[in-house]
Short mmCIF file of C-alpha atoms and ligand atoms in Angstrom, two decimals:
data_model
loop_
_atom_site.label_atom_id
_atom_site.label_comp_id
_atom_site.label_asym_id
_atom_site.label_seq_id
_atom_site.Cartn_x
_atom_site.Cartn_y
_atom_site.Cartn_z
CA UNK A 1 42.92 209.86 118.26
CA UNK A 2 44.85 211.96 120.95
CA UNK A 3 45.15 211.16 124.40
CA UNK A 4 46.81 214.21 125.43
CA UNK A 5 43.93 216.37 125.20
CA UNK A 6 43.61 218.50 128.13
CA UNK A 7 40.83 221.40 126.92
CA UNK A 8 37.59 219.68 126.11
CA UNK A 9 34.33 220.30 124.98
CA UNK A 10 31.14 221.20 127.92
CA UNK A 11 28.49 219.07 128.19
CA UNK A 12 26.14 221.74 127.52
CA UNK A 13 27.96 221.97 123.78
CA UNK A 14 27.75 217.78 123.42
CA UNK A 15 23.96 218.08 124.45
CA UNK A 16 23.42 220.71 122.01
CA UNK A 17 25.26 218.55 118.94
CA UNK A 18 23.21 215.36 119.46
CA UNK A 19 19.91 217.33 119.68
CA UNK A 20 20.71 219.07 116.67
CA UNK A 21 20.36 222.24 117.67
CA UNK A 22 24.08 223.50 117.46
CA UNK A 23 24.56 226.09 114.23
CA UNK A 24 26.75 224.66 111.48
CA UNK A 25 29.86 226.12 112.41
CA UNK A 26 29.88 225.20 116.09
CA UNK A 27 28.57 221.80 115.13
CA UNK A 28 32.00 221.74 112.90
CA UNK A 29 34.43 222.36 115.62
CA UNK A 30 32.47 219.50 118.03
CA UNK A 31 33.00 217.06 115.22
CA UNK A 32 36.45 217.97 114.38
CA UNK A 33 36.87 217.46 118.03
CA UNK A 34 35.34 213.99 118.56
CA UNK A 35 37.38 213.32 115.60
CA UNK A 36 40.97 213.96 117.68
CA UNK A 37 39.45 213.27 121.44
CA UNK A 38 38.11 209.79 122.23
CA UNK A 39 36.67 211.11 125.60
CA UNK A 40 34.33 213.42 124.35
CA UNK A 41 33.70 210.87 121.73
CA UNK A 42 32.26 208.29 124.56
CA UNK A 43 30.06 210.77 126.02
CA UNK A 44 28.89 212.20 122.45
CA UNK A 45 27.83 208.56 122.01
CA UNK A 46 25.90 208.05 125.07
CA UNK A 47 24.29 210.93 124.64
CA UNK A 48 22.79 209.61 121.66
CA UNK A 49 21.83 207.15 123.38
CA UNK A 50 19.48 209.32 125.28
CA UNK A 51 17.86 210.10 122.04
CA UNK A 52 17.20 206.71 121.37
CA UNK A 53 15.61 205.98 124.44
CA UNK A 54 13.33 208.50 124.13
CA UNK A 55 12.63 207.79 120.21
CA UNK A 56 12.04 204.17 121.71
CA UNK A 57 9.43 205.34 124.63
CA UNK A 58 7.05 207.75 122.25
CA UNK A 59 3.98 206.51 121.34
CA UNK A 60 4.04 206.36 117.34
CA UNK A 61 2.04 208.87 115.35
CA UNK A 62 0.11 207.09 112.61
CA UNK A 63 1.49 206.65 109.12
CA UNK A 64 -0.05 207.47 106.21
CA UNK A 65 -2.03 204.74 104.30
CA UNK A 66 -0.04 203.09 101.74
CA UNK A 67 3.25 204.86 103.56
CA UNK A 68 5.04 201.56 103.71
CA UNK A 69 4.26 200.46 100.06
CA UNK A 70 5.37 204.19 99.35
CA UNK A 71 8.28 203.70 100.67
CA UNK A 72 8.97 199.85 99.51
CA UNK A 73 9.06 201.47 95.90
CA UNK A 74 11.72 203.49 96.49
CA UNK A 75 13.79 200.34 97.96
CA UNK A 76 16.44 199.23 95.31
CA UNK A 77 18.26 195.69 95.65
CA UNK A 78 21.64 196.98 95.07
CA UNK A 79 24.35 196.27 97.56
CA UNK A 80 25.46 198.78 99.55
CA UNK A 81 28.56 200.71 98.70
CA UNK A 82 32.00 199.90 100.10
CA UNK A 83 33.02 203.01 102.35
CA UNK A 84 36.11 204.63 102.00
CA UNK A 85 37.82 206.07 104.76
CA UNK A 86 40.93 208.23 103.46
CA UNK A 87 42.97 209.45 106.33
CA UNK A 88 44.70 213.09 105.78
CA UNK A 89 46.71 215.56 107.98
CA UNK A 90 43.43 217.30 108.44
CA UNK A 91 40.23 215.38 109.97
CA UNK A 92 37.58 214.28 107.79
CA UNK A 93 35.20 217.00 108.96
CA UNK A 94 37.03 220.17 108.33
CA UNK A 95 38.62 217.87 104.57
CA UNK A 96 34.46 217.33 103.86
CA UNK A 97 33.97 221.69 103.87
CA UNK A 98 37.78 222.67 102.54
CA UNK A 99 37.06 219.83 99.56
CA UNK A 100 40.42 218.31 100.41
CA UNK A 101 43.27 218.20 102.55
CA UNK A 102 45.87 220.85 104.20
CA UNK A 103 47.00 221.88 100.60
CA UNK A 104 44.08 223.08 99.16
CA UNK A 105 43.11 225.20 101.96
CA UNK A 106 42.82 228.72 100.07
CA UNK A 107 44.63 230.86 102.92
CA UNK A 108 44.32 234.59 103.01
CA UNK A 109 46.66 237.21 104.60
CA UNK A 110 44.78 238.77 107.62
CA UNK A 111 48.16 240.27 108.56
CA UNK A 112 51.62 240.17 110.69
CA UNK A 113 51.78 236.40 109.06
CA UNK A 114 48.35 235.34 110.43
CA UNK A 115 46.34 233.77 107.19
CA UNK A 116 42.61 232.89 107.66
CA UNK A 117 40.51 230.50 104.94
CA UNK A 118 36.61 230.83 105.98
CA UNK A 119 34.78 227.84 105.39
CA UNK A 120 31.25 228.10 104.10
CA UNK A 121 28.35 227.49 106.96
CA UNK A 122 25.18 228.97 107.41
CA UNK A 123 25.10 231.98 108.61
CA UNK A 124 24.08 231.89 112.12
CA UNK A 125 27.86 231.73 113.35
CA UNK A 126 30.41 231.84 111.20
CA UNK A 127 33.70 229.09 110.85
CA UNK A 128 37.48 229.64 109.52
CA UNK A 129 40.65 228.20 109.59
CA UNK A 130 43.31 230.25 111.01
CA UNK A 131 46.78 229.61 110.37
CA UNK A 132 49.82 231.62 113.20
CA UNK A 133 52.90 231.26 112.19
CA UNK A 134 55.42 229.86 115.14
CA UNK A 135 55.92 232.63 117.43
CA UNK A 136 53.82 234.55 116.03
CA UNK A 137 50.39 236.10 117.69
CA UNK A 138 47.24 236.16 116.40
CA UNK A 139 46.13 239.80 115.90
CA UNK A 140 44.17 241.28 119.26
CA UNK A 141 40.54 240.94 118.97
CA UNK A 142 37.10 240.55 120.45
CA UNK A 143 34.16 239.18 119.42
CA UNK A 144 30.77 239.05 120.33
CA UNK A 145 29.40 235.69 121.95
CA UNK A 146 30.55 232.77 121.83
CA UNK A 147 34.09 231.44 120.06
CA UNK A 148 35.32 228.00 120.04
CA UNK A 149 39.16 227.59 119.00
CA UNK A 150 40.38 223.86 118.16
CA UNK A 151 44.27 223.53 117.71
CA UNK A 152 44.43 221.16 114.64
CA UNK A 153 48.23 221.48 114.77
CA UNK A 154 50.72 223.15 117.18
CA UNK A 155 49.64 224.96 120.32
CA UNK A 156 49.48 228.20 121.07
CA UNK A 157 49.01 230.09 124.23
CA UNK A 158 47.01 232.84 125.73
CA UNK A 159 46.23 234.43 129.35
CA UNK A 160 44.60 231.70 130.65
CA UNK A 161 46.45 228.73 129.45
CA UNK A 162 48.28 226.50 127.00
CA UNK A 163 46.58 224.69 124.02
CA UNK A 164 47.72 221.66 122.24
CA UNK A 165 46.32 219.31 119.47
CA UNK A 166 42.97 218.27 119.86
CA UNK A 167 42.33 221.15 122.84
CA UNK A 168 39.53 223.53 122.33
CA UNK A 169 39.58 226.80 123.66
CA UNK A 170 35.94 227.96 125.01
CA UNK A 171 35.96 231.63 124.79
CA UNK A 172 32.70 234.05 125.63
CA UNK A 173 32.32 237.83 124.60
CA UNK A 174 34.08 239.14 127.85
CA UNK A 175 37.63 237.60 126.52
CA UNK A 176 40.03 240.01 124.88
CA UNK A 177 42.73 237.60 124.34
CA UNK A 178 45.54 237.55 122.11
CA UNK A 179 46.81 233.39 121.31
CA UNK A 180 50.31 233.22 120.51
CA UNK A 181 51.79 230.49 118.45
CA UNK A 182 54.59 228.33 120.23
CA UNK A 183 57.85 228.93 118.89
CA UNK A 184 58.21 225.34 117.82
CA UNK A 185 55.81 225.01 115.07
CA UNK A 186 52.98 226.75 112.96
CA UNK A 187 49.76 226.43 114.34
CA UNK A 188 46.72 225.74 112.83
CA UNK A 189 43.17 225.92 114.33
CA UNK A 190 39.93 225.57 113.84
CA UNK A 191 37.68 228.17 115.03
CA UNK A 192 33.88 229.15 115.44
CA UNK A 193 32.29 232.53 116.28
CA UNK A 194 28.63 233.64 116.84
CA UNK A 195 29.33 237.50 116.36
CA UNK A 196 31.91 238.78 114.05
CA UNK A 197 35.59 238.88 115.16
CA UNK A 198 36.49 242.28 115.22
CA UNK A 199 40.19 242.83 114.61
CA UNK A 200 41.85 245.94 117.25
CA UNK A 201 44.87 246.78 114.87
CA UNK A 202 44.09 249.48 112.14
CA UNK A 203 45.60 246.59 109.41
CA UNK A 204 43.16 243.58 109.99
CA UNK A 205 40.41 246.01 110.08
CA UNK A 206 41.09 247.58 107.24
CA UNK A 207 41.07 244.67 105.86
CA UNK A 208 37.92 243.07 107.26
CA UNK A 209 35.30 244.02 104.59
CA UNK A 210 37.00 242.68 101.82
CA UNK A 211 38.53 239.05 103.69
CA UNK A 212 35.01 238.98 104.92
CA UNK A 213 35.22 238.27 108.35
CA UNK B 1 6.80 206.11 129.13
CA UNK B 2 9.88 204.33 128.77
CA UNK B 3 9.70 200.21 127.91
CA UNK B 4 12.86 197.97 127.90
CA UNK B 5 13.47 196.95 131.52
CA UNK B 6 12.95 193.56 130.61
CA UNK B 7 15.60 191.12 131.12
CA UNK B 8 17.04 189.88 127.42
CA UNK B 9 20.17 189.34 125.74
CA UNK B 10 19.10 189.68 122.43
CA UNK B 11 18.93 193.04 121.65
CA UNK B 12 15.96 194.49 119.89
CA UNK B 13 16.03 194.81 115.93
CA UNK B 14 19.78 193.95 115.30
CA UNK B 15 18.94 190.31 113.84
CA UNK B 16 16.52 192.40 111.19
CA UNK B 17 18.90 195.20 110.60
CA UNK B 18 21.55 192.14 109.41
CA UNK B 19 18.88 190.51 106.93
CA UNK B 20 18.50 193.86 105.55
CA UNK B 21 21.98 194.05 105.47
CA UNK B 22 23.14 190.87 104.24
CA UNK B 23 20.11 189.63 102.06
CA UNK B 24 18.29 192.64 101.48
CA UNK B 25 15.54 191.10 103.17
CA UNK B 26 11.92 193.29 102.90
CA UNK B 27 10.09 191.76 105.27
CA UNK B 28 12.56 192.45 107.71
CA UNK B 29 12.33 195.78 106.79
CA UNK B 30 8.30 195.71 106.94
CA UNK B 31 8.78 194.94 110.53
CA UNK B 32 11.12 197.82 111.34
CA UNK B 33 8.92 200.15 109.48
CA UNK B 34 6.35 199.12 111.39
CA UNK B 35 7.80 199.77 114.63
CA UNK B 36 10.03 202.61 113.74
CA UNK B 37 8.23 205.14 111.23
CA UNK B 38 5.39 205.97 113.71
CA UNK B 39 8.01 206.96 116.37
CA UNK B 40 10.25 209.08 113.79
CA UNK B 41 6.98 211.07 112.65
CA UNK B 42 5.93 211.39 116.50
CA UNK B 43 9.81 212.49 117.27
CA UNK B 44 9.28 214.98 114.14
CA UNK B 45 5.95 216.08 115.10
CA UNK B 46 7.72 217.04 118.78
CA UNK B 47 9.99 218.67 117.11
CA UNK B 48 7.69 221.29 114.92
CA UNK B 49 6.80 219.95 111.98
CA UNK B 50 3.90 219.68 109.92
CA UNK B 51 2.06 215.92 110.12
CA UNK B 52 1.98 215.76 106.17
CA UNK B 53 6.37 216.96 106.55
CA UNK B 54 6.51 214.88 109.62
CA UNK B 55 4.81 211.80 107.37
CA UNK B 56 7.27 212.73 103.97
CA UNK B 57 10.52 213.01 106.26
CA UNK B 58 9.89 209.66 108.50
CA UNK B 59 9.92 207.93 105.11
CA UNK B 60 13.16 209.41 103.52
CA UNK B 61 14.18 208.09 106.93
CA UNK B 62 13.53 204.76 106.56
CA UNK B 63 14.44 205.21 103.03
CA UNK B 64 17.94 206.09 104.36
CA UNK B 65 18.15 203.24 107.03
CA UNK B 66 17.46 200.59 104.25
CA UNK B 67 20.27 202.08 102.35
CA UNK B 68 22.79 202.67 105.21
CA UNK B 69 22.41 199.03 106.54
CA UNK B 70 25.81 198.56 106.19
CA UNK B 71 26.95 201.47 107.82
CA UNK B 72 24.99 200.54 111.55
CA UNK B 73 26.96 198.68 114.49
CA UNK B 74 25.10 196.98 116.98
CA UNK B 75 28.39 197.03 119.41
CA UNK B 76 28.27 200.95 119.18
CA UNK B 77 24.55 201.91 119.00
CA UNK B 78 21.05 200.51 119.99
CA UNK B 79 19.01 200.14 116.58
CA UNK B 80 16.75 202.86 118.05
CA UNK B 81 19.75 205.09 118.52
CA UNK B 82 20.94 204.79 115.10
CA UNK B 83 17.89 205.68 114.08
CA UNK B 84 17.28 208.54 115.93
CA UNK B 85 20.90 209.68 114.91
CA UNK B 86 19.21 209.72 111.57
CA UNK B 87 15.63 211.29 112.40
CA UNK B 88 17.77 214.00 114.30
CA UNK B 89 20.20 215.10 111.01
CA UNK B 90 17.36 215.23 108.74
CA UNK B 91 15.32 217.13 110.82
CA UNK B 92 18.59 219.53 111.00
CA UNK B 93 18.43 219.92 106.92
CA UNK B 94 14.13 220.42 107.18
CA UNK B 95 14.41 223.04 109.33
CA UNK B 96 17.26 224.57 109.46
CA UNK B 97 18.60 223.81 106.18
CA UNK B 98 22.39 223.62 107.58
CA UNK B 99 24.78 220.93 106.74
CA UNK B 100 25.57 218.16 109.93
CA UNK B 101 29.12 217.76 110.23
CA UNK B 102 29.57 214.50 111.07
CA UNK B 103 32.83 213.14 113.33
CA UNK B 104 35.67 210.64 111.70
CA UNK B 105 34.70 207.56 111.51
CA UNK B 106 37.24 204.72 111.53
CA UNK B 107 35.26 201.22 112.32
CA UNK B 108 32.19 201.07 110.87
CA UNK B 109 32.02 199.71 107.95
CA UNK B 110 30.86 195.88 106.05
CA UNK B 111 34.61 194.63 106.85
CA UNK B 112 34.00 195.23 110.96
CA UNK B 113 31.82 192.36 112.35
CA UNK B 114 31.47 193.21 116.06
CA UNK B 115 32.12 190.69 118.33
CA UNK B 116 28.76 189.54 119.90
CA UNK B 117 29.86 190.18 123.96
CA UNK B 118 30.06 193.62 122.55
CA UNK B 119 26.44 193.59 121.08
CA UNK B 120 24.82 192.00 124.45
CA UNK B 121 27.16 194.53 126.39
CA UNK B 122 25.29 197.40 124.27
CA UNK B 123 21.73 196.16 124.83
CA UNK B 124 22.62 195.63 128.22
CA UNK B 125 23.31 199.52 128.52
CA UNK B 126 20.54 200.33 126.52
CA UNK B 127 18.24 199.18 129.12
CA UNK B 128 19.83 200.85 131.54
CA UNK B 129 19.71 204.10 130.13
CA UNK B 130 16.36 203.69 129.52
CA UNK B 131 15.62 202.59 133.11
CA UNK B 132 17.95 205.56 134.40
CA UNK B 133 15.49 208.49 132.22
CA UNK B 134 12.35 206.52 133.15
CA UNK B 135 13.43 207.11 136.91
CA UNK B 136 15.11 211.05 136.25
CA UNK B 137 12.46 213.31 138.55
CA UNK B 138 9.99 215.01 136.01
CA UNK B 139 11.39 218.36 136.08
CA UNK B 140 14.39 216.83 134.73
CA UNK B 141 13.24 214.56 131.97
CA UNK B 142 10.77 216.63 130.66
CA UNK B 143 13.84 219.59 130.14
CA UNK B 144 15.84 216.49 128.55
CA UNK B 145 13.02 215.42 125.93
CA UNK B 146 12.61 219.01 125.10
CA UNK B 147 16.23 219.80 124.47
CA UNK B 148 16.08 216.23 122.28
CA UNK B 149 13.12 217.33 120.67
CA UNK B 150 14.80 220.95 120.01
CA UNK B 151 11.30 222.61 121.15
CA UNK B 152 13.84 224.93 123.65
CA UNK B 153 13.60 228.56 122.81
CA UNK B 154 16.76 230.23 121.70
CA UNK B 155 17.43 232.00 124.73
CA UNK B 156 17.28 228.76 126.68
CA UNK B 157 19.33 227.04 123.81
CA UNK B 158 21.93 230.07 124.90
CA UNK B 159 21.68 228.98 128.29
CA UNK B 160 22.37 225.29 127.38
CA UNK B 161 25.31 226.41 124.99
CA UNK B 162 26.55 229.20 126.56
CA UNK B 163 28.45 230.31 129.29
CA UNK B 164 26.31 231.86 131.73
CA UNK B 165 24.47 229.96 134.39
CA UNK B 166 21.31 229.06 133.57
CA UNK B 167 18.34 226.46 135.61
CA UNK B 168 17.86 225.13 132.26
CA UNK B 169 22.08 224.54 132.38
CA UNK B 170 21.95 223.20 135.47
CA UNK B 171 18.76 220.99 135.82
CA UNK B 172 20.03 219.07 132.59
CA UNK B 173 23.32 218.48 134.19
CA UNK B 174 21.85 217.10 137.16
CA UNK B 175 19.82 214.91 134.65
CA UNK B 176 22.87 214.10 132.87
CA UNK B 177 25.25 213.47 136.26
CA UNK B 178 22.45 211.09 137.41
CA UNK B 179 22.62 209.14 134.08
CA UNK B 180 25.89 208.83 134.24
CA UNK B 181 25.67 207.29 137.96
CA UNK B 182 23.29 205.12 136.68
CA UNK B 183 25.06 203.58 134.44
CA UNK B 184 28.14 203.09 136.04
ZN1 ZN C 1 37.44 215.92 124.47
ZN1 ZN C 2 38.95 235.04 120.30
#
């Protein structure tokens, strides 16, 4: 848990995530983030809460006959397993769709240093890892609706502020922005598009069909 | 529409969530079936599906809260809350077939017995909250049960997730800003 996070998540996004209705990938980045932010964390919470109160106040639709003994049968009497809670340099949510930890992320050159690994989400917005080396700037590009950028490690920096661990970046079709790692470290972020990014430099787009982006 | 005003300090369900817990205990169960798998297959039915999906998907629900016992904390979540937490990810792989990426999770867990101030503290919020959305102006609650119930459109789902200003936007953070008075 960080308590240094300054960028957080809208309410509108933490009302979408406990009704369910986020897609995949922007449903990743709000976990990764409740994973590194207790604040949002408290207020993800209570919003469920919301849901249970109103799961609580419906009147019940009827059951099936039999439903319970249905459901008896499938029942079994052994004890639940133990859970296992492995800690890695990466949170759990972004380890659960990479299939391990920082080293087994399967980075690919996007170019001037920056390396991407896309994680696999359904396809209503898509979800990668980017990786900027210190100093370094992420190649110029737009992108059509919404983008979400979580700094897992590092910061970087862009015309309207400065992002550290744990801050998410909430970015909308008008930005043209162009982060740039801080000199002290690599950075490493999570980030979420609806539209594809679309790369300006002739290299990353190039590139784009076959890194597919 | 909403019940639990009630003054009590035991809160509802947690004593039958432990004997399923601790001694696998089905008539413990029984009674949380009874109360809970009409609600899931109403909160299912809200949300678009079938009755005869509704009626198959409230009982892989329950199915799932026997066998996740272990994993529920009364000091971090009302019994109902838990189980709509549940209700709400498998309606996400019905419908929409997409995975629910689910935050870190540090305490829970059979080693973490919460402290029972913590439990009555819950419930005591609980009630609340429920108090708080019984009392929202109807305008209000009805554009919160919908977005719960994921029966908004996809343009107002853009307007609750996006950036532009939308009524939908605002009216549910009015909702939510009076919640959050309420329950200081
Ligand atoms: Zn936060
Ligand atoms: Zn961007």
């Amino acid at each position: 848990m960080n308590s240094e996070v300054r960028h957080h998540l809208s309410e509108e996004l933490l009302t979408a995530y406990a009704a369910g209705a986020l897609p995949e990938a922007f449903a990743l980045v709000v976990a990764t983030h409740l994973s590194m932010c207790d604040e949002c964390r408290a207020m993800a919470e209570s919003l469920d809460g919301i849901g249970g109160t109103l799961i609580e106040g419906l009147d019940g639709a009827a059951m099936d006959a039999g439903a319970l003994e249905a459901v008896m049968a499938r029942l079994d009497d052994a004890p639940a397993a133990p859970i296992r809670v492995d800690r890695g340099v990466l949170p759990a949510p972004v380890r659960a769709y990479i299939g391990g930890d920082l080293d087994a992320v399967k980075w690919k050159p996007v170019g001037m240093g920056v390396k991407q690994a896309v994680l696999k989400t359904s396809d209503s917005a898509s979800a990668r890892l980017l990786y900027i080396p210190a100093g370094a700037a992420m190649p110029e590009h737009s992108h059509r609706g919404m983008e979400l950028t979580l700094v897992l490690q590092g910061a970087f920096e862009d015309d309207s502020d400065r992002f550290g661990p744990g801050d998410v970046e909430i970015a909308d079709d008008e930005v043209d922005h162009t982060p740039v790692a801080d000199v002290g470290a690599d950075c490493i972020c999570l980030a979420a598009t609806e539209g594809r990014l679309r790369f300006k430099s002739w290299i990353p787009r190039l590139a784009q069909p076959f890194i597919g982006i | 529409m909403v019940a639990g005003t009630e003054k009590t300090t035991d809160a509802p369900w947690v004593a039958e969530m432990r004997r399923i817990r601790d001694d696998r205990d089905r008539a413990a169960f029984a009674a949380l079936f009874g109360h809970f798998a009409p609600r899931v297959k109403a909160f299912l039915v809200k949300s678009g599906a079938e009755p005869s999906v509704a009626e198959d998907c409230a009982q892989d629900v329950m199915v799932t809260v026997w066998r996740k016992a272990h994993l529920f904390d009364p000091s971090r979540a009302s019994v109902a809350t838990w189980v709509f937490t549940i209700a709400r990810n498998r309606r996400i792989d019905l419908l929409r077939r997409d995975r629910r990426p689910e935050p870190e999770d540090l305490t829970w867990g059979p080693s973490h017995e919460p402290d029972q101030s913590e439990v009555v503290e819950m419930n005591q919020e609980t009630e609340r909250l429920g108090a708080a959305i019984a009392s929202l102006p109807e305008k209000q609650r009805v554009l919160i049960e919908k977005a719960f119930y994921g029966d908004l459109s996809h343009r107002e789902i853009a307007d609750i997730t996006g950036l532009p200003l939308g009524t939908i936007k605002s009216r549910i953070r009015l909702a939510l800003d009076r919640l959050r008075h309420a329950m200081r």
